[in-house]
């Protein structure tokens, strides 16, 4: 340490102290120069501040502009036909275009949807239309002998849907109300 002190000239020591004071002073000045909330409208030029200079929610929203022109219409969604069928095979209510073709046996119903149902979603579920009894599963599929359905005794083409309703133990077919829908 003594060697270093002997090599330093008074001018070097004084220059180093001046450098530290100068650097420390500008840092203090930058922090202490502006008191909190001291910059106001008089000190800021118009257009100098940007949205990013404000906290979220500080700037009020402007008036809503007029609606733009309507875009082109999108493609039509899949059409659906549905019917509520009573235990005796009559249609209680429907979306339109469906006719009851036949009721060949207990728990067996054949409906004409007026167009091919092949490749479309067929949904069947139990209903309560004049039928408060417990029941088993309800199943449906297209007629016409396709891989999607089965061969029907009447109306054996893909315009027809066969619906089967079962007893609670699912051991035999039994008459029950149901909903059936074809989507697509």
JSON list of C-alpha atoms in Angstrom, two decimals:
[
{"chain": "A", "resi": 1, "resn": "UNK", "atom": "CA", "xyz": [0.00, 0.00, 0.00]},
{"chain": "A", "resi": 2, "resn": "UNK", "atom": "CA", "xyz": [2.89, 2.25, 0.86]},
{"chain": "A", "resi": 3, "resn": "UNK", "atom": "CA", "xyz": [4.43, 1.80, -2.58]},
{"chain": "A", "resi": 4, "resn": "UNK", "atom": "CA", "xyz": [1.19, 2.80, -4.27]},
{"chain": "A", "resi": 5, "resn": "UNK", "atom": "CA", "xyz": [0.89, 5.91, -2.09]},
{"chain": "A", "resi": 6, "resn": "UNK", "atom": "CA", "xyz": [4.47, 6.92, -2.97]},
{"chain": "A", "resi": 7, "resn": "UNK", "atom": "CA", "xyz": [3.83, 6.62, -6.71]},
{"chain": "A", "resi": 8, "resn": "UNK", "atom": "CA", "xyz": [0.64, 8.69, -6.71]},
{"chain": "A", "resi": 9, "resn": "UNK", "atom": "CA", "xyz": [1.22, 12.36, -7.29]},
{"chain": "A", "resi": 10, "resn": "UNK", "atom": "CA", "xyz": [-0.96, 14.96, -5.62]},
{"chain": "A", "resi": 11, "resn": "UNK", "atom": "CA", "xyz": [-2.36, 15.84, -9.07]},
{"chain": "A", "resi": 12, "resn": "UNK", "atom": "CA", "xyz": [-3.53, 12.22, -9.67]},
{"chain": "A", "resi": 13, "resn": "UNK", "atom": "CA", "xyz": [-5.22, 12.04, -6.27]},
{"chain": "A", "resi": 14, "resn": "UNK", "atom": "CA", "xyz": [-6.97, 15.35, -6.82]},
{"chain": "A", "resi": 15, "resn": "UNK", "atom": "CA", "xyz": [-8.13, 14.35, -10.34]},
{"chain": "A", "resi": 16, "resn": "UNK", "atom": "CA", "xyz": [-9.53, 11.04, -9.04]},
{"chain": "A", "resi": 17, "resn": "UNK", "atom": "CA", "xyz": [-11.49, 12.79, -6.26]},
{"chain": "A", "resi": 18, "resn": "UNK", "atom": "CA", "xyz": [-12.86, 15.31, -8.77]},
{"chain": "A", "resi": 19, "resn": "UNK", "atom": "CA", "xyz": [-13.96, 12.48, -11.08]},
{"chain": "A", "resi": 20, "resn": "UNK", "atom": "CA", "xyz": [-15.84, 10.63, -8.27]},
{"chain": "A", "resi": 21, "resn": "UNK", "atom": "CA", "xyz": [-17.55, 13.85, -7.13]},
{"chain": "A", "resi": 22, "resn": "UNK", "atom": "CA", "xyz": [-18.57, 14.70, -10.69]},
{"chain": "A", "resi": 23, "resn": "UNK", "atom": "CA", "xyz": [-20.00, 11.24, -11.43]},
{"chain": "A", "resi": 24, "resn": "UNK", "atom": "CA", "xyz": [-21.79, 11.02, -8.09]},
{"chain": "A", "resi": 25, "resn": "UNK", "atom": "CA", "xyz": [-23.17, 14.52, -8.44]},
{"chain": "A", "resi": 26, "resn": "UNK", "atom": "CA", "xyz": [-24.85, 13.89, -11.81]},
{"chain": "A", "resi": 27, "resn": "UNK", "atom": "CA", "xyz": [-26.50, 10.74, -10.48]},
{"chain": "A", "resi": 28, "resn": "UNK", "atom": "CA", "xyz": [-27.85, 12.65, -7.50]},
{"chain": "A", "resi": 29, "resn": "UNK", "atom": "CA", "xyz": [-28.96, 15.52, -9.73]},
{"chain": "A", "resi": 30, "resn": "UNK", "atom": "CA", "xyz": [-30.88, 13.18, -12.06]},
{"chain": "A", "resi": 31, "resn": "UNK", "atom": "CA", "xyz": [-32.81, 11.73, -9.12]},
{"chain": "A", "resi": 32, "resn": "UNK", "atom": "CA", "xyz": [-33.32, 14.93, -7.12]},
{"chain": "A", "resi": 33, "resn": "UNK", "atom": "CA", "xyz": [-33.79, 17.45, -9.97]},
{"chain": "A", "resi": 34, "resn": "UNK", "atom": "CA", "xyz": [-37.57, 16.95, -10.38]},
{"chain": "A", "resi": 35, "resn": "UNK", "atom": "CA", "xyz": [-39.80, 16.65, -7.35]},
{"chain": "A", "resi": 36, "resn": "UNK", "atom": "CA", "xyz": [-42.65, 14.12, -7.57]},
{"chain": "A", "resi": 37, "resn": "UNK", "atom": "CA", "xyz": [-45.69, 15.35, -9.61]},
{"chain": "A", "resi": 38, "resn": "UNK", "atom": "CA", "xyz": [-43.87, 18.54, -10.63]},
{"chain": "A", "resi": 39, "resn": "UNK", "atom": "CA", "xyz": [-44.28, 18.16, -14.40]},
{"chain": "A", "resi": 40, "resn": "UNK", "atom": "CA", "xyz": [-47.60, 19.58, -15.59]},
{"chain": "A", "resi": 41, "resn": "UNK", "atom": "CA", "xyz": [-49.30, 20.89, -18.72]},
{"chain": "A", "resi": 42, "resn": "UNK", "atom": "CA", "xyz": [-47.00, 23.92, -18.94]},
{"chain": "A", "resi": 43, "resn": "UNK", "atom": "CA", "xyz": [-43.89, 21.74, -19.11]},
{"chain": "A", "resi": 44, "resn": "UNK", "atom": "CA", "xyz": [-45.17, 19.22, -21.74]},
{"chain": "A", "resi": 45, "resn": "UNK", "atom": "CA", "xyz": [-45.47, 19.98, -25.46]},
{"chain": "A", "resi": 46, "resn": "UNK", "atom": "CA", "xyz": [-48.73, 18.95, -27.16]},
{"chain": "A", "resi": 47, "resn": "UNK", "atom": "CA", "xyz": [-48.37, 15.52, -28.81]},
{"chain": "A", "resi": 48, "resn": "UNK", "atom": "CA", "xyz": [-45.22, 14.69, -26.84]},
{"chain": "A", "resi": 49, "resn": "UNK", "atom": "CA", "xyz": [-46.86, 11.96, -24.71]},
{"chain": "A", "resi": 50, "resn": "UNK", "atom": "CA", "xyz": [-47.99, 8.59, -26.08]},
{"chain": "A", "resi": 51, "resn": "UNK", "atom": "CA", "xyz": [-50.47, 5.98, -24.86]},
{"chain": "A", "resi": 52, "resn": "UNK", "atom": "CA", "xyz": [-47.58, 3.91, -23.48]},
{"chain": "A", "resi": 53, "resn": "UNK", "atom": "CA", "xyz": [-46.71, 6.80, -21.13]},
{"chain": "A", "resi": 54, "resn": "UNK", "atom": "CA", "xyz": [-49.92, 6.20, -19.15]},
{"chain": "A", "resi": 55, "resn": "UNK", "atom": "CA", "xyz": [-51.08, 3.42, -16.83]},
{"chain": "A", "resi": 56, "resn": "UNK", "atom": "CA", "xyz": [-53.91, 1.12, -17.90]},
{"chain": "A", "resi": 57, "resn": "UNK", "atom": "CA", "xyz": [-57.27, 2.82, -17.34]},
{"chain": "A", "resi": 58, "resn": "UNK", "atom": "CA", "xyz": [-55.78, 6.36, -17.03]},
{"chain": "A", "resi": 59, "resn": "UNK", "atom": "CA", "xyz": [-56.92, 7.48, -20.46]},
{"chain": "A", "resi": 60, "resn": "UNK", "atom": "CA", "xyz": [-60.69, 7.75, -20.99]},
{"chain": "A", "resi": 61, "resn": "UNK", "atom": "CA", "xyz": [-62.12, 5.91, -24.00]},
{"chain": "A", "resi": 62, "resn": "UNK", "atom": "CA", "xyz": [-63.25, 8.08, -26.87]},
{"chain": "A", "resi": 63, "resn": "UNK", "atom": "CA", "xyz": [-66.64, 8.02, -28.49]},
{"chain": "A", "resi": 64, "resn": "UNK", "atom": "CA", "xyz": [-67.49, 4.84, -30.36]},
{"chain": "A", "resi": 65, "resn": "UNK", "atom": "CA", "xyz": [-67.18, 5.20, -34.11]},
{"chain": "A", "resi": 66, "resn": "UNK", "atom": "CA", "xyz": [-69.81, 4.20, -36.65]},
{"chain": "A", "resi": 67, "resn": "UNK", "atom": "CA", "xyz": [-70.27, 0.51, -37.49]},
{"chain": "A", "resi": 68, "resn": "UNK", "atom": "CA", "xyz": [-68.42, -0.71, -40.53]},
{"chain": "A", "resi": 69, "resn": "UNK", "atom": "CA", "xyz": [-70.10, -2.31, -43.53]},
{"chain": "A", "resi": 70, "resn": "UNK", "atom": "CA", "xyz": [-71.51, -5.83, -43.14]},
{"chain": "A", "resi": 71, "resn": "UNK", "atom": "CA", "xyz": [-69.29, -8.63, -44.34]},
{"chain": "A", "resi": 72, "resn": "UNK", "atom": "CA", "xyz": [-70.37, -11.36, -46.74]},
{"chain": "A", "resi": 73, "resn": "UNK", "atom": "CA", "xyz": [-72.77, -14.02, -45.47]},
{"chain": "A", "resi": 74, "resn": "UNK", "atom": "CA", "xyz": [-71.15, -17.23, -44.29]},
{"chain": "A", "resi": 75, "resn": "UNK", "atom": "CA", "xyz": [-72.09, -20.67, -45.53]},
{"chain": "A", "resi": 76, "resn": "UNK", "atom": "CA", "xyz": [-75.34, -22.18, -44.29]},
{"chain": "A", "resi": 77, "resn": "UNK", "atom": "CA", "xyz": [-75.04, -24.57, -41.37]},
{"chain": "A", "resi": 78, "resn": "UNK", "atom": "CA", "xyz": [-76.27, -28.13, -41.51]},
{"chain": "A", "resi": 79, "resn": "UNK", "atom": "CA", "xyz": [-80.03, -28.42, -41.81]},
{"chain": "A", "resi": 80, "resn": "UNK", "atom": "CA", "xyz": [-81.87, -30.57, -39.30]},
{"chain": "A", "resi": 81, "resn": "UNK", "atom": "CA", "xyz": [-85.20, -32.36, -39.47]},
{"chain": "A", "resi": 82, "resn": "UNK", "atom": "CA", "xyz": [-86.76, -33.74, -36.30]},
{"chain": "A", "resi": 83, "resn": "UNK", "atom": "CA", "xyz": [-89.98, -35.31, -35.08]},
{"chain": "A", "resi": 84, "resn": "UNK", "atom": "CA", "xyz": [-91.65, -36.31, -31.81]},
{"chain": "A", "resi": 85, "resn": "UNK", "atom": "CA", "xyz": [-93.46, -39.64, -32.33]},
{"chain": "A", "resi": 86, "resn": "UNK", "atom": "CA", "xyz": [-96.08, -41.09, -29.96]},
{"chain": "A", "resi": 87, "resn": "UNK", "atom": "CA", "xyz": [-96.16, -44.77, -28.90]},
{"chain": "A", "resi": 88, "resn": "UNK", "atom": "CA", "xyz": [-98.83, -45.53, -31.54]},
{"chain": "A", "resi": 89, "resn": "UNK", "atom": "CA", "xyz": [-96.54, -44.25, -34.34]},
{"chain": "A", "resi": 90, "resn": "UNK", "atom": "CA", "xyz": [-98.25, -40.92, -35.09]},
{"chain": "A", "resi": 91, "resn": "UNK", "atom": "CA", "xyz": [-96.15, -37.77, -35.37]},
{"chain": "A", "resi": 92, "resn": "UNK", "atom": "CA", "xyz": [-97.02, -35.39, -32.52]},
{"chain": "A", "resi": 93, "resn": "UNK", "atom": "CA", "xyz": [-94.91, -32.42, -33.69]},
{"chain": "A", "resi": 94, "resn": "UNK", "atom": "CA", "xyz": [-92.08, -32.01, -36.21]},
{"chain": "A", "resi": 95, "resn": "UNK", "atom": "CA", "xyz": [-89.85, -29.57, -38.06]},
{"chain": "A", "resi": 96, "resn": "UNK", "atom": "CA", "xyz": [-91.54, -30.38, -41.38]},
{"chain": "A", "resi": 97, "resn": "UNK", "atom": "CA", "xyz": [-91.28, -32.80, -44.31]},
{"chain": "A", "resi": 98, "resn": "UNK", "atom": "CA", "xyz": [-91.43, -36.04, -42.27]},
{"chain": "A", "resi": 99, "resn": "UNK", "atom": "CA", "xyz": [-94.16, -38.66, -42.65]},
{"chain": "A", "resi": 100, "resn": "UNK", "atom": "CA", "xyz": [-94.88, -41.81, -40.66]},
{"chain": "A", "resi": 101, "resn": "UNK", "atom": "CA", "xyz": [-94.60, -44.61, -43.23]},
{"chain": "A", "resi": 102, "resn": "UNK", "atom": "CA", "xyz": [-95.30, -47.73, -41.16]},
{"chain": "A", "resi": 103, "resn": "UNK", "atom": "CA", "xyz": [-95.36, -49.38, -37.78]},
{"chain": "A", "resi": 104, "resn": "UNK", "atom": "CA", "xyz": [-94.63, -53.01, -38.72]},
{"chain": "A", "resi": 105, "resn": "UNK", "atom": "CA", "xyz": [-94.56, -54.35, -35.16]},
{"chain": "A", "resi": 106, "resn": "UNK", "atom": "CA", "xyz": [-94.25, -53.53, -31.48]},
{"chain": "A", "resi": 107, "resn": "UNK", "atom": "CA", "xyz": [-91.50, -50.95, -30.85]},
{"chain": "A", "resi": 108, "resn": "UNK", "atom": "CA", "xyz": [-90.69, -50.65, -34.56]},
{"chain": "A", "resi": 109, "resn": "UNK", "atom": "CA", "xyz": [-91.30, -47.41, -36.50]},
{"chain": "A", "resi": 110, "resn": "UNK", "atom": "CA", "xyz": [-90.40, -46.37, -40.06]},
{"chain": "A", "resi": 111, "resn": "UNK", "atom": "CA", "xyz": [-90.36, -42.66, -40.96]},
{"chain": "A", "resi": 112, "resn": "UNK", "atom": "CA", "xyz": [-89.85, -41.00, -44.35]},
{"chain": "A", "resi": 113, "resn": "UNK", "atom": "CA", "xyz": [-87.62, -37.91, -44.15]},
{"chain": "A", "resi": 114, "resn": "UNK", "atom": "CA", "xyz": [-88.28, -36.88, -47.77]},
{"chain": "A", "resi": 115, "resn": "UNK", "atom": "CA", "xyz": [-84.62, -37.07, -48.82]},
{"chain": "A", "resi": 116, "resn": "UNK", "atom": "CA", "xyz": [-81.59, -39.28, -48.36]},
{"chain": "A", "resi": 117, "resn": "UNK", "atom": "CA", "xyz": [-80.37, -39.64, -44.77]},
{"chain": "A", "resi": 118, "resn": "UNK", "atom": "CA", "xyz": [-77.32, -41.65, -45.79]},
{"chain": "A", "resi": 119, "resn": "UNK", "atom": "CA", "xyz": [-74.09, -40.24, -44.33]},
{"chain": "A", "resi": 120, "resn": "UNK", "atom": "CA", "xyz": [-75.96, -37.90, -41.98]},
{"chain": "A", "resi": 121, "resn": "UNK", "atom": "CA", "xyz": [-76.13, -37.82, -38.20]},
{"chain": "A", "resi": 122, "resn": "UNK", "atom": "CA", "xyz": [-79.24, -39.61, -36.90]},
{"chain": "A", "resi": 123, "resn": "UNK", "atom": "CA", "xyz": [-80.14, -39.04, -33.25]},
{"chain": "A", "resi": 124, "resn": "UNK", "atom": "CA", "xyz": [-82.92, -40.80, -31.34]},
{"chain": "A", "resi": 125, "resn": "UNK", "atom": "CA", "xyz": [-83.95, -40.45, -27.70]},
{"chain": "A", "resi": 126, "resn": "UNK", "atom": "CA", "xyz": [-86.90, -41.40, -25.53]},
{"chain": "A", "resi": 127, "resn": "UNK", "atom": "CA", "xyz": [-89.75, -38.92, -25.03]},
{"chain": "A", "resi": 128, "resn": "UNK", "atom": "CA", "xyz": [-92.75, -38.42, -22.74]},
{"chain": "A", "resi": 129, "resn": "UNK", "atom": "CA", "xyz": [-95.53, -37.76, -25.29]},
{"chain": "A", "resi": 130, "resn": "UNK", "atom": "CA", "xyz": [-98.45, -39.65, -23.69]},
{"chain": "A", "resi": 131, "resn": "UNK", "atom": "CA", "xyz": [-95.92, -42.19, -22.44]},
{"chain": "A", "resi": 132, "resn": "UNK", "atom": "CA", "xyz": [-94.85, -42.05, -18.81]},
{"chain": "A", "resi": 133, "resn": "UNK", "atom": "CA", "xyz": [-93.66, -45.67, -18.68]},
{"chain": "A", "resi": 134, "resn": "UNK", "atom": "CA", "xyz": [-90.10, -46.77, -18.11]},
{"chain": "A", "resi": 135, "resn": "UNK", "atom": "CA", "xyz": [-88.35, -47.97, -21.22]},
{"chain": "A", "resi": 136, "resn": "UNK", "atom": "CA", "xyz": [-85.14, -49.40, -22.52]},
{"chain": "A", "resi": 137, "resn": "UNK", "atom": "CA", "xyz": [-82.87, -48.02, -25.21]},
{"chain": "A", "resi": 138, "resn": "UNK", "atom": "CA", "xyz": [-84.00, -46.25, -28.37]},
{"chain": "A", "resi": 139, "resn": "UNK", "atom": "CA", "xyz": [-81.99, -46.82, -31.54]},
{"chain": "A", "resi": 140, "resn": "UNK", "atom": "CA", "xyz": [-82.28, -45.52, -35.11]},
{"chain": "A", "resi": 141, "resn": "UNK", "atom": "CA", "xyz": [-80.64, -45.96, -38.49]},
{"chain": "A", "resi": 142, "resn": "UNK", "atom": "CA", "xyz": [-81.32, -45.53, -42.19]},
{"chain": "A", "resi": 143, "resn": "UNK", "atom": "CA", "xyz": [-83.19, -48.13, -44.21]},
{"chain": "A", "resi": 144, "resn": "UNK", "atom": "CA", "xyz": [-81.95, -49.37, -47.57]},
{"chain": "A", "resi": 145, "resn": "UNK", "atom": "CA", "xyz": [-79.61, -52.11, -46.41]},
{"chain": "A", "resi": 146, "resn": "UNK", "atom": "CA", "xyz": [-76.59, -49.81, -46.21]},
{"chain": "A", "resi": 147, "resn": "UNK", "atom": "CA", "xyz": [-73.71, -50.42, -43.79]},
{"chain": "A", "resi": 148, "resn": "UNK", "atom": "CA", "xyz": [-75.12, -47.55, -41.69]},
{"chain": "A", "resi": 149, "resn": "UNK", "atom": "CA", "xyz": [-78.52, -49.13, -41.11]},
{"chain": "A", "resi": 150, "resn": "UNK", "atom": "CA", "xyz": [-80.55, -52.17, -42.02]},
{"chain": "A", "resi": 151, "resn": "UNK", "atom": "CA", "xyz": [-83.07, -53.65, -44.44]},
{"chain": "A", "resi": 152, "resn": "UNK", "atom": "CA", "xyz": [-86.56, -52.38, -43.59]},
{"chain": "A", "resi": 153, "resn": "UNK", "atom": "CA", "xyz": [-89.76, -54.33, -44.34]},
{"chain": "A", "resi": 154, "resn": "UNK", "atom": "CA", "xyz": [-91.41, -51.15, -45.69]},
{"chain": "A", "resi": 155, "resn": "UNK", "atom": "CA", "xyz": [-89.77, -48.07, -47.27]},
{"chain": "A", "resi": 156, "resn": "UNK", "atom": "CA", "xyz": [-86.47, -49.82, -47.83]},
{"chain": "A", "resi": 157, "resn": "UNK", "atom": "CA", "xyz": [-84.53, -46.84, -49.22]},
{"chain": "A", "resi": 158, "resn": "UNK", "atom": "CA", "xyz": [-82.20, -44.21, -47.75]},
{"chain": "A", "resi": 159, "resn": "UNK", "atom": "CA", "xyz": [-85.04, -41.66, -47.40]},
{"chain": "A", "resi": 160, "resn": "UNK", "atom": "CA", "xyz": [-86.43, -43.76, -44.54]},
{"chain": "A", "resi": 161, "resn": "UNK", "atom": "CA", "xyz": [-85.29, -44.16, -40.94]},
{"chain": "A", "resi": 162, "resn": "UNK", "atom": "CA", "xyz": [-86.14, -47.13, -38.75]},
{"chain": "A", "resi": 163, "resn": "UNK", "atom": "CA", "xyz": [-86.49, -46.48, -35.01]},
{"chain": "A", "resi": 164, "resn": "UNK", "atom": "CA", "xyz": [-86.59, -49.31, -32.45]},
{"chain": "A", "resi": 165, "resn": "UNK", "atom": "CA", "xyz": [-87.82, -48.85, -28.85]},
{"chain": "A", "resi": 166, "resn": "UNK", "atom": "CA", "xyz": [-87.31, -51.51, -26.17]},
{"chain": "A", "resi": 167, "resn": "UNK", "atom": "CA", "xyz": [-88.79, -52.55, -22.84]},
{"chain": "A", "resi": 168, "resn": "UNK", "atom": "CA", "xyz": [-86.97, -51.59, -19.60]},
{"chain": "A", "resi": 169, "resn": "UNK", "atom": "CA", "xyz": [-85.08, -54.89, -19.47]},
{"chain": "A", "resi": 170, "resn": "UNK", "atom": "CA", "xyz": [-84.21, -54.56, -23.17]},
{"chain": "A", "resi": 171, "resn": "UNK", "atom": "CA", "xyz": [-85.39, -58.12, -23.81]},
{"chain": "A", "resi": 172, "resn": "UNK", "atom": "CA", "xyz": [-88.09, -57.28, -26.32]},
{"chain": "A", "resi": 173, "resn": "UNK", "atom": "CA", "xyz": [-89.37, -54.43, -28.48]},
{"chain": "A", "resi": 174, "resn": "UNK", "atom": "CA", "xyz": [-92.07, -52.32, -26.85]},
{"chain": "A", "resi": 175, "resn": "UNK", "atom": "CA", "xyz": [-94.05, -49.25, -28.01]},
{"chain": "A", "resi": 176, "resn": "UNK", "atom": "CA", "xyz": [-92.76, -45.98, -26.53]},
{"chain": "A", "resi": 177, "resn": "UNK", "atom": "CA", "xyz": [-92.62, -42.30, -27.55]},
{"chain": "A", "resi": 178, "resn": "UNK", "atom": "CA", "xyz": [-89.35, -40.98, -28.96]},
{"chain": "A", "resi": 179, "resn": "UNK", "atom": "CA", "xyz": [-87.63, -38.04, -30.62]},
{"chain": "A", "resi": 180, "resn": "UNK", "atom": "CA", "xyz": [-85.68, -38.59, -33.82]},
{"chain": "A", "resi": 181, "resn": "UNK", "atom": "CA", "xyz": [-83.54, -36.07, -35.72]},
{"chain": "A", "resi": 182, "resn": "UNK", "atom": "CA", "xyz": [-81.45, -36.12, -38.88]},
{"chain": "A", "resi": 183, "resn": "UNK", "atom": "CA", "xyz": [-78.73, -33.47, -39.07]},
{"chain": "A", "resi": 184, "resn": "UNK", "atom": "CA", "xyz": [-76.86, -32.53, -42.22]}
]
